[in-house]
PDB file of C-alpha atoms in Angstrom:
ATOM      1  CA  MET R   1     -13.416  38.713 -43.531  1.00 48.00           C
ATOM      2  CA  LYS R   2     -14.087  35.054 -44.122  1.00 50.00           C
ATOM      3  CA  ALA R   3     -10.361  34.377 -44.289  1.00 49.00           C
ATOM      4  CA  SER R   4      -9.788  36.095 -40.939  1.00 50.00           C
ATOM      5  CA  ARG R   5     -12.642  34.175 -39.370  1.00 52.00           C
ATOM      6  CA  LEU R   6     -11.323  30.873 -40.698  1.00 45.00           C
ATOM      7  CA  ALA R   7      -7.813  31.661 -39.468  1.00 46.00           C
ATOM      8  CA  ALA R   8      -9.022  32.493 -35.967  1.00 46.00           C
ATOM      9  CA  THR R   9     -11.231  29.433 -35.823  1.00 47.00           C
ATOM     10  CA  GLY R  10      -8.354  27.275 -37.034  1.00 47.00           C
ATOM     11  CA  ALA R  11      -6.062  28.672 -34.357  1.00 45.00           C
ATOM     12  CA  VAL R  12      -8.583  27.880 -31.635  1.00 43.00           C
ATOM     13  CA  ALA R  13      -9.101  24.384 -32.987  1.00 44.00           C
ATOM     14  CA  ALA R  14      -5.351  23.802 -33.128  1.00 41.00           C
ATOM     15  CA  THR R  15      -5.036  24.943 -29.528  1.00 42.00           C
ATOM     16  CA  ALA R  16      -7.724  22.510 -28.452  1.00 41.00           C
ATOM     17  CA  VAL R  17      -6.046  19.664 -30.335  1.00 39.00           C
ATOM     18  CA  VAL R  18      -2.678  20.384 -28.731  1.00 37.00           C
ATOM     19  CA  ILE R  19      -4.224  20.480 -25.266  1.00 37.00           C
ATOM     20  CA  LEU R  20      -6.279  17.333 -25.683  1.00 39.00           C
ATOM     21  CA  SER R  21      -3.527  15.340 -27.390  1.00 37.00           C
ATOM     22  CA  SER R  22      -0.775  16.291 -24.940  1.00 37.00           C
ATOM     23  CA  PRO R  23       0.870  13.494 -22.914  1.00 42.00           C
ATOM     24  CA  ALA R  24      -1.469  11.837 -20.407  1.00 42.00           C
ATOM     25  CA  PHE R  25      -1.393  12.997 -16.826  1.00 53.00           C
ATOM     26  CA  ALA R  26      -1.032   9.491 -15.398  1.00 74.00           C
ATOM     27  CA  HIS R  27       1.644   6.821 -15.509  1.00 90.00           C
ATOM     28  CA  VAL R  28       2.231   3.384 -14.031  1.00 96.00           C
ATOM     29  CA  SER R  29       2.395   3.752 -10.254  1.00 97.00           C
ATOM     30  CA  VAL R  30       2.312   1.644  -7.084  1.00 97.00           C
ATOM     31  CA  GLN R  31       0.430   2.257  -3.850  1.00 96.00           C
ATOM     32  CA  ALA R  32      -0.239   0.193  -0.757  1.00 97.00           C
ATOM     33  CA  GLU R  33      -3.765  -0.761   0.247  1.00 96.00           C
ATOM     34  CA  GLY R  34      -3.480   0.887   3.622  1.00 92.00           C
ATOM     35  CA  THR R  35       0.058   1.205   4.993  1.00 92.00           C
ATOM     36  CA  ALA R  36       3.340  -0.352   3.977  1.00 95.00           C
ATOM     37  CA  ALA R  37       5.267  -0.461   7.244  1.00 96.00           C
ATOM     38  CA  LYS R  38       8.952  -1.290   7.409  1.00 96.00           C
ATOM     39  CA  GLY R  39       9.500  -4.891   8.416  1.00 94.00           C
ATOM     40  CA  GLY R  40       5.877  -5.825   7.753  1.00 95.00           C
ATOM     41  CA  TYR R  41       3.686  -7.106   4.947  1.00 96.00           C
ATOM     42  CA  ALA R  42       1.421  -5.178   2.610  1.00 97.00           C
ATOM     43  CA  VAL R  43      -0.855  -5.596  -0.374  1.00 98.00           C
ATOM     44  CA  VAL R  44       0.245  -3.164  -3.067  1.00 98.00           C
ATOM     45  CA  ASP R  45      -1.549  -2.208  -6.271  1.00 98.00           C
ATOM     46  CA  PHE R  46       0.250  -1.435  -9.506  1.00 98.00           C
ATOM     47  CA  LYS R  47      -2.059   1.046 -11.219  1.00 98.00           C
ATOM     48  CA  VAL R  48      -1.800   0.925 -15.006  1.00 98.00           C
ATOM     49  CA  PRO R  49      -3.673   3.507 -17.117  1.00 97.00           C
ATOM     50  CA  ASN R  50      -4.039   3.082 -20.862  1.00 96.00           C
ATOM     51  CA  GLU R  51      -2.428   6.191 -22.323  1.00 92.00           C
ATOM     52  CA  ARG R  52      -3.232   5.449 -25.956  1.00 94.00           C
ATOM     53  CA  ASP R  53      -6.481   5.986 -27.840  1.00 94.00           C
ATOM     54  CA  ASN R  54      -5.816   3.400 -30.552  1.00 94.00           C
ATOM     55  CA  ALA R  55      -4.468   0.375 -28.660  1.00 96.00           C
ATOM     56  CA  SER R  56      -5.046  -1.707 -25.536  1.00 97.00           C
ATOM     57  CA  THR R  57      -2.501  -2.541 -22.840  1.00 98.00           C
ATOM     58  CA  THR R  58      -1.932  -6.275 -23.190  1.00 98.00           C
ATOM     59  CA  LYS R  59       1.093  -6.916 -20.978  1.00 98.00           C
ATOM     60  CA  LEU R  60       2.677  -5.606 -17.790  1.00 98.00           C
ATOM     61  CA  GLU R  61       6.071  -6.657 -16.446  1.00 98.00           C
ATOM     62  CA  VAL R  62       7.130  -5.509 -12.974  1.00 98.00           C
ATOM     63  CA  THR R  63      10.706  -6.073 -11.828  1.00 97.00           C
ATOM     64  CA  LEU R  64      11.171  -6.156  -8.075  1.00 97.00           C
ATOM     65  CA  PRO R  65      14.084  -4.310  -6.414  1.00 94.00           C
ATOM     66  CA  ALA R  66      17.225  -6.434  -6.347  1.00 91.00           C
ATOM     67  CA  ASP R  67      18.835  -4.337  -3.602  1.00 90.00           C
ATOM     68  CA  HIS R  68      15.974  -5.177  -1.232  1.00 92.00           C
ATOM     69  CA  PRO R  69      14.677  -8.620  -2.253  1.00 93.00           C
ATOM     70  CA  LEU R  70      11.285  -9.662  -0.923  1.00 93.00           C
ATOM     71  CA  ALA R  71      10.998 -13.208   0.389  1.00 91.00           C
ATOM     72  CA  SER R  72       7.224 -13.367  -0.052  1.00 93.00           C
ATOM     73  CA  VAL R  73       5.562 -12.164  -3.274  1.00 96.00           C
ATOM     74  CA  MET R  74       2.050 -13.389  -4.111  1.00 97.00           C
ATOM     75  CA  PRO R  75       0.047 -11.817  -6.961  1.00 98.00           C
ATOM     76  CA  GLU R  76      -3.741 -11.961  -6.755  1.00 97.00           C
ATOM     77  CA  PRO R  77      -5.473 -13.982  -9.504  1.00 97.00           C
ATOM     78  CA  MET R  78      -7.131 -11.688 -12.065  1.00 96.00           C
ATOM     79  CA  PRO R  79      -9.778 -12.741 -14.603  1.00 95.00           C
ATOM     80  CA  GLY R  80      -8.576 -12.137 -18.142  1.00 96.00           C
ATOM     81  CA  TRP R  81      -4.890 -12.148 -17.240  1.00 97.00           C
ATOM     82  CA  LYS R  82      -2.241 -14.876 -17.240  1.00 97.00           C
ATOM     83  CA  ILE R  83       0.250 -14.338 -14.417  1.00 98.00           C
ATOM     84  CA  GLU R  84       3.851 -15.552 -14.517  1.00 98.00           C
ATOM     85  CA  VAL R  85       6.131 -15.340 -11.475  1.00 97.00           C
ATOM     86  CA  THR R  86       9.881 -15.419 -12.115  1.00 97.00           C
ATOM     87  CA  LYS R  87      12.334 -16.323  -9.352  1.00 95.00           C
ATOM     88  CA  SER R  88      16.069 -15.705  -9.180  1.00 94.00           C
ATOM     89  CA  LYS R  89      18.907 -16.880  -6.937  1.00 93.00           C
ATOM     90  CA  LEU R  90      19.846 -14.461  -4.184  1.00 90.00           C
ATOM     91  CA  ALA R  91      23.406 -13.286  -3.740  1.00 85.00           C
ATOM     92  CA  LYS R  92      22.729 -13.215   0.006  1.00 85.00           C
ATOM     93  CA  PRO R  93      20.115 -15.604   1.508  1.00 85.00           C
ATOM     94  CA  LEU R  94      17.174 -14.173   3.432  1.00 81.00           C
ATOM     95  CA  THR R  95      15.570 -15.484   6.615  1.00 77.00           C
ATOM     96  CA  LEU R  96      11.777 -15.726   6.756  1.00 75.00           C
ATOM     97  CA  HIS R  97       9.976 -17.185   9.778  1.00 75.00           C
ATOM     98  CA  GLY R  98      13.168 -18.937  10.834  1.00 80.00           C
ATOM     99  CA  GLU R  99      13.814 -20.474   7.403  1.00 82.00           C
ATOM    100  CA  GLN R 100      16.618 -19.538   5.050  1.00 85.00           C
ATOM    101  CA  ILE R 101      15.494 -18.350   1.603  1.00 85.00           C
ATOM    102  CA  THR R 102      18.008 -18.745  -1.236  1.00 89.00           C
ATOM    103  CA  GLU R 103      15.814 -17.463  -4.077  1.00 91.00           C
ATOM    104  CA  ALA R 104      13.103 -14.838  -4.394  1.00 92.00           C
ATOM    105  CA  VAL R 105      10.673 -13.452  -6.935  1.00 95.00           C
ATOM    106  CA  SER R 106      12.460 -11.054  -9.239  1.00 96.00           C
ATOM    107  CA  LYS R 107       9.659 -10.321 -11.741  1.00 98.00           C
ATOM    108  CA  VAL R 108       5.901 -10.656 -12.124  1.00 98.00           C
ATOM    109  CA  THR R 109       4.358 -10.620 -15.604  1.00 98.00           C
ATOM    110  CA  TRP R 110       0.687 -10.180 -16.466  1.00 98.00           C
ATOM    111  CA  THR R 111      -0.389 -11.055 -20.029  1.00 98.00           C
ATOM    112  CA  ALA R 112      -3.918 -10.444 -21.267  1.00 97.00           C
ATOM    113  CA  THR R 113      -5.783 -13.508 -22.502  1.00 96.00           C
ATOM    114  CA  GLY R 114      -8.287 -13.529 -25.344  1.00 84.00           C
ATOM    115  CA  LYS R 115      -8.282 -11.661 -28.631  1.00 81.00           C
ATOM    116  CA  ASP R 116      -9.754  -8.448 -27.257  1.00 83.00           C
ATOM    117  CA  GLY R 117      -8.341  -8.679 -23.719  1.00 91.00           C
ATOM    118  CA  GLY R 118      -6.321  -6.126 -21.808  1.00 97.00           C
ATOM    119  CA  ILE R 119      -6.908  -2.547 -20.718  1.00 97.00           C
ATOM    120  CA  ARG R 120      -8.908  -0.702 -23.343  1.00 96.00           C
ATOM    121  CA  PRO R 121      -8.398   2.992 -24.226  1.00 96.00           C
ATOM    122  CA  GLY R 122      -9.930   5.257 -21.622  1.00 94.00           C
ATOM    123  CA  TYR R 123      -9.569   2.745 -18.770  1.00 96.00           C
ATOM    124  CA  PHE R 124      -7.085   1.714 -16.096  1.00 97.00           C
ATOM    125  CA  GLU R 125      -6.614  -1.412 -14.038  1.00 97.00           C
ATOM    126  CA  LYS R 126      -4.980  -2.317 -10.730  1.00 98.00           C
ATOM    127  CA  PHE R 127      -2.725  -5.345 -10.328  1.00 98.00           C
ATOM    128  CA  PRO R 128      -2.612  -6.412  -6.639  1.00 98.00           C
ATOM    129  CA  VAL R 129       0.395  -8.169  -5.103  1.00 98.00           C
ATOM    130  CA  SER R 130       1.038  -9.209  -1.492  1.00 98.00           C
ATOM    131  CA  VAL R 131       4.673  -8.481  -0.579  1.00 97.00           C
ATOM    132  CA  GLY R 132       6.908  -8.836   2.477  1.00 93.00           C
ATOM    133  CA  ALA R 133       8.711  -8.679   4.619  1.00 92.00           C
ATOM    134  CA  LEU R 134       9.395  -5.073   3.683  1.00 96.00           C
ATOM    135  CA  PRO R 135      12.942  -3.846   4.403  1.00 94.00           C
ATOM    136  CA  GLU R 136      13.626  -2.005   7.642  1.00 93.00           C
ATOM    137  CA  ASP R 137      16.618  -0.078   6.283  1.00 92.00           C
ATOM    138  CA  ALA R 138      14.879   1.754   3.415  1.00 95.00           C
ATOM    139  CA  ASP R 139      12.307   4.537   3.106  1.00 95.00           C
ATOM    140  CA  GLU R 140      11.031   3.450  -0.276  1.00 96.00           C
ATOM    141  CA  LEU R 141      11.151   0.670  -2.843  1.00 97.00           C
ATOM    142  CA  VAL R 142      11.646   1.351  -6.540  1.00 97.00           C
ATOM    143  CA  PHE R 143       9.985  -1.015  -8.990  1.00 97.00           C
ATOM    144  CA  LYS R 144      10.571  -0.979 -12.739  1.00 97.00           C
ATOM    145  CA  ALA R 145       7.630  -1.621 -15.037  1.00 98.00           C
ATOM    146  CA  VAL R 146       7.321  -2.323 -18.757  1.00 98.00           C
ATOM    147  CA  GLN R 147       3.956  -1.706 -20.430  1.00 98.00           C
ATOM    148  CA  THR R 148       3.178  -3.321 -23.786  1.00 98.00           C
ATOM    149  CA  TYR R 149       0.325  -2.300 -26.080  1.00 97.00           C
ATOM    150  CA  SER R 150      -1.621  -4.308 -28.638  1.00 96.00           C
ATOM    151  CA  ASN R 151       0.106  -2.384 -31.452  1.00 96.00           C
ATOM    152  CA  LYS R 152       3.470  -3.694 -30.172  1.00 95.00           C
ATOM    153  CA  GLU R 153       4.454  -0.352 -28.652  1.00 97.00           C
ATOM    154  CA  VAL R 154       6.508  -0.736 -25.459  1.00 97.00           C
ATOM    155  CA  VAL R 155       6.805   1.914 -22.738  1.00 97.00           C
ATOM    156  CA  ARG R 156       9.496   1.383 -20.100  1.00 97.00           C
ATOM    157  CA  TRP R 157       8.655   3.001 -16.772  1.00 97.00           C
ATOM    158  CA  ILE R 158      12.156   2.605 -15.388  1.00 97.00           C
ATOM    159  CA  GLU R 159      13.622   6.082 -14.825  1.00 95.00           C
ATOM    160  CA  VAL R 160      14.589   6.775 -11.214  1.00 92.00           C
ATOM    161  CA  GLN R 161      13.724  10.178  -9.761  1.00 83.00           C
ATOM    162  CA  GLU R 162      16.846  12.121  -8.793  1.00 82.00           C
ATOM    163  CA  ASP R 163      16.811  14.407  -5.748  1.00 79.00           C
ATOM    164  CA  GLY R 164      16.094  18.004  -6.753  1.00 78.00           C
ATOM    165  CA  ALA R 165      15.498  17.119 -10.390  1.00 78.00           C
ATOM    166  CA  GLU R 166      12.298  17.325 -12.396  1.00 86.00           C
ATOM    167  CA  GLU R 167      10.200  14.199 -12.692  1.00 84.00           C
ATOM    168  CA  PRO R 168      11.488  12.058 -15.567  1.00 89.00           C
ATOM    169  CA  GLU R 169       9.310  11.409 -18.590  1.00 92.00           C
ATOM    170  CA  THR R 170       8.828   7.730 -17.745  1.00 94.00           C
ATOM    171  CA  PRO R 171       9.327   7.442 -13.965  1.00 95.00           C
ATOM    172  CA  ALA R 172       9.582   4.077 -12.241  1.00 96.00           C
ATOM    173  CA  PRO R 173       6.841   3.240  -9.705  1.00 96.00           C
ATOM    174  CA  VAL R 174       7.952   4.045  -6.137  1.00 96.00           C
ATOM    175  CA  LEU R 175       6.423   2.600  -2.961  1.00 97.00           C
ATOM    176  CA  ALA R 176       6.846   4.788   0.130  1.00 95.00           C
ATOM    177  CA  LEU R 177       7.442   2.859   3.366  1.00 96.00           C
ATOM    178  CA  SER R 178       6.131   4.037   6.713  1.00 94.00           C
ATOM    179  CA  ALA R 179       7.767   3.562  10.117  1.00 92.00           C
ATOM    180  CA  ALA R 180       7.413   0.168  11.782  1.00 85.00           C
ATOM    181  CA  SER R 181       4.440  -0.225  14.111  1.00 70.00           C
ATOM    182  CA  GLU R 182       5.026   0.709  17.738  1.00 63.00           C
ATOM    183  CA  ASN R 183       4.266  -2.807  18.966  1.00 56.00           C
ATOM    184  CA  GLY R 184       7.229  -4.046  16.965  1.00 50.00           C
ATOM    185  CA  HIS R 185       5.132  -6.679  15.151  1.00 48.00           C
ATOM    186  CA  HIS R 186       6.787  -7.154  11.774  1.00 47.00           C
ATOM    187  CA  GLY R 187       5.523 -10.568  10.724  1.00 42.00           C
ATOM    188  CA  SER R 188       2.180 -11.580   9.302  1.00 44.00           C
ATOM    189  CA  THR R 189       0.370 -14.793   8.586  1.00 41.00           C
ATOM    190  CA  ALA R 190      -1.561 -15.467   5.401  1.00 43.00           C
ATOM    191  CA  ALA R 191      -4.809 -14.985   7.347  1.00 42.00           C
ATOM    192  CA  GLU R 192      -3.645 -11.607   8.645  1.00 46.00           C
ATOM    193  CA  GLU R 193      -2.731 -10.520   5.125  1.00 47.00           C
ATOM    194  CA  ALA R 194      -6.189 -11.549   3.913  1.00 47.00           C
ATOM    195  CA  ASP R 195      -7.825  -9.600   6.759  1.00 46.00           C
ATOM    196  CA  ALA R 196      -5.753  -6.540   5.913  1.00 44.00           C
ATOM    197  CA  LYS R 197      -6.798  -6.760   2.277  1.00 47.00           C
ATOM    198  CA  THR R 198     -10.485  -7.012   3.264  1.00 45.00           C
ATOM    199  CA  GLU R 199     -10.257  -4.066   5.640  1.00 44.00           C
ATOM    200  CA  ASN R 200      -8.611  -1.926   2.980  1.00 44.00           C
ATOM    201  CA  ALA R 201     -11.103  -2.756   0.217  1.00 46.00           C
ATOM    202  CA  ALA R 202     -13.245   0.273   1.120  1.00 44.00           C
ATOM    203  CA  ALA R 203     -10.165   2.521   1.114  1.00 42.00           C
ATOM    204  CA  SER R 204      -9.241   1.220  -2.336  1.00 44.00           C
ATOM    205  CA  THR R 205     -12.743   2.025  -3.615  1.00 46.00           C
ATOM    206  CA  GLY R 206     -12.450   5.522  -2.213  1.00 45.00           C
ATOM    207  CA  SER R 207      -9.128   5.928  -3.993  1.00 43.00           C
ATOM    208  CA  GLU R 208     -10.773   5.008  -7.292  1.00 46.00           C
ATOM    209  CA  ASP R 209     -13.481   7.609  -6.666  1.00 49.00           C
ATOM    210  CA  GLY R 210     -10.733  10.142  -5.988  1.00 47.00           C
ATOM    211  CA  ASP R 211      -9.014   9.230  -9.250  1.00 48.00           C
ATOM    212  CA  SER R 212     -12.323   9.765 -11.084  1.00 48.00           C
ATOM    213  CA  SER R 213     -12.849  13.162  -9.436  1.00 49.00           C
ATOM    214  CA  ASP R 214      -9.277  14.184 -10.272  1.00 51.00           C
ATOM    215  CA  THR R 215      -9.757  13.211 -13.909  1.00 51.00           C
ATOM    216  CA  THR R 216     -13.058  15.129 -14.063  1.00 51.00           C
ATOM    217  CA  ALA R 217     -11.371  18.238 -12.680  1.00 50.00           C
ATOM    218  CA  ARG R 218      -8.639  18.033 -15.305  1.00 56.00           C
ATOM    219  CA  VAL R 219     -11.144  17.598 -18.108  1.00 49.00           C
ATOM    220  CA  LEU R 220     -13.145  20.613 -16.881  1.00 55.00           C
ATOM    221  CA  GLY R 221      -9.910  22.604 -16.781  1.00 56.00           C
ATOM    222  CA  VAL R 222      -9.166  21.735 -20.397  1.00 54.00           C
ATOM    223  CA  VAL R 223     -12.727  22.660 -21.424  1.00 51.00           C
ATOM    224  CA  GLY R 224     -12.350  25.999 -19.641  1.00 57.00           C
ATOM    225  CA  ILE R 225      -9.155  26.779 -21.560  1.00 57.00           C
ATOM    226  CA  VAL R 226     -10.786  25.944 -24.886  1.00 52.00           C
ATOM    227  CA  VAL R 227     -13.877  28.051 -24.086  1.00 50.00           C
ATOM    228  CA  GLY R 228     -11.639  30.947 -23.091  1.00 56.00           C
ATOM    229  CA  ALA R 229      -9.722  30.697 -26.367  1.00 56.00           C
ATOM    230  CA  LEU R 230     -12.999  30.721 -28.306  1.00 56.00           C
ATOM    231  CA  GLY R 231     -14.053  33.868 -26.424  1.00 56.00           C
ATOM    232  CA  VAL R 232     -10.807  35.624 -27.359  1.00 48.00           C
ATOM    233  CA  ALA R 233     -11.228  34.641 -30.991  1.00 53.00           C
ATOM    234  CA  TYR R 234     -14.822  35.893 -31.003  1.00 52.00           C
ATOM    235  CA  GLY R 235     -13.734  39.214 -29.512  1.00 53.00           C
ATOM    236  CA  VAL R 236     -11.043  39.657 -32.176  1.00 44.00           C
ATOM    237  CA  LEU R 237     -13.538  38.931 -34.967  1.00 49.00           C
ATOM    238  CA  ALA R 238     -16.145  41.288 -33.482  1.00 50.00           C
ATOM    239  CA  GLY R 239     -13.558  44.071 -33.246  1.00 52.00           C
ATOM    240  CA  ARG R 240     -12.569  43.585 -36.861  1.00 51.00           C
ATOM    241  CA  ARG R 241     -16.224  43.750 -37.989  1.00 51.00           C
ATOM    242  CA  ARG R 242     -16.681  47.049 -36.157  1.00 49.00           C
ATOM    243  CA  SER R 243     -13.468  48.418 -37.730  1.00 50.00           C
ATOM    244  CA  ASP R 244     -14.595  47.359 -41.197  1.00 53.00           C
ATOM    245  CA  ALA R 245     -17.965  49.018 -40.603  1.00 48.00           C
TER     246      ALA R 245
END
């Protein structure tokens, strides 16, 4: 009887461990603070969750799309992070505000400063970048990100989603672009970009609340599965006790 009880309890515990230790639901992603209209400017956030329970995220490298280079790329200063902007020569010059641009930002790298810096287990962080002008001949922009942990583990979020295929294991962040505004205004000054960022601050906060609610729902779902498994195990044990009696 004791052996049966231990076996059932062990099975339930194993089920709980498998569920709770399964791959995390989140991955590195990118989303605009507000809208990202074709031909315009936008502030985008690269959302980076820490998917490990024994290491911190200490470095993030984001490579910008080479097929649609962006003439203006300005990361927002972040306490606790050193930011490096890498530029590359363009095969075809761009025109921005009447000036010809021969090189553009090809990569932005954030490196945590301090011994215990970075994104700790159980947390996420957003890395804001102002970008533009967004292409008018594309519906989305694909960025490739590399996440490095304090234990030297490297996760490359670089796989491109194929039409009709299942989501890859390590998908690249994708920014969806909306249609250009009806007034045809595609440019933006630095002041306008700052105003847009301020106006969208509340929306960003709401998004974080939504992320928290989504995580809570998933956790409750996992708890429900575990409780259900325990109920099944209890029923099996009770039936065996009645049979033995």
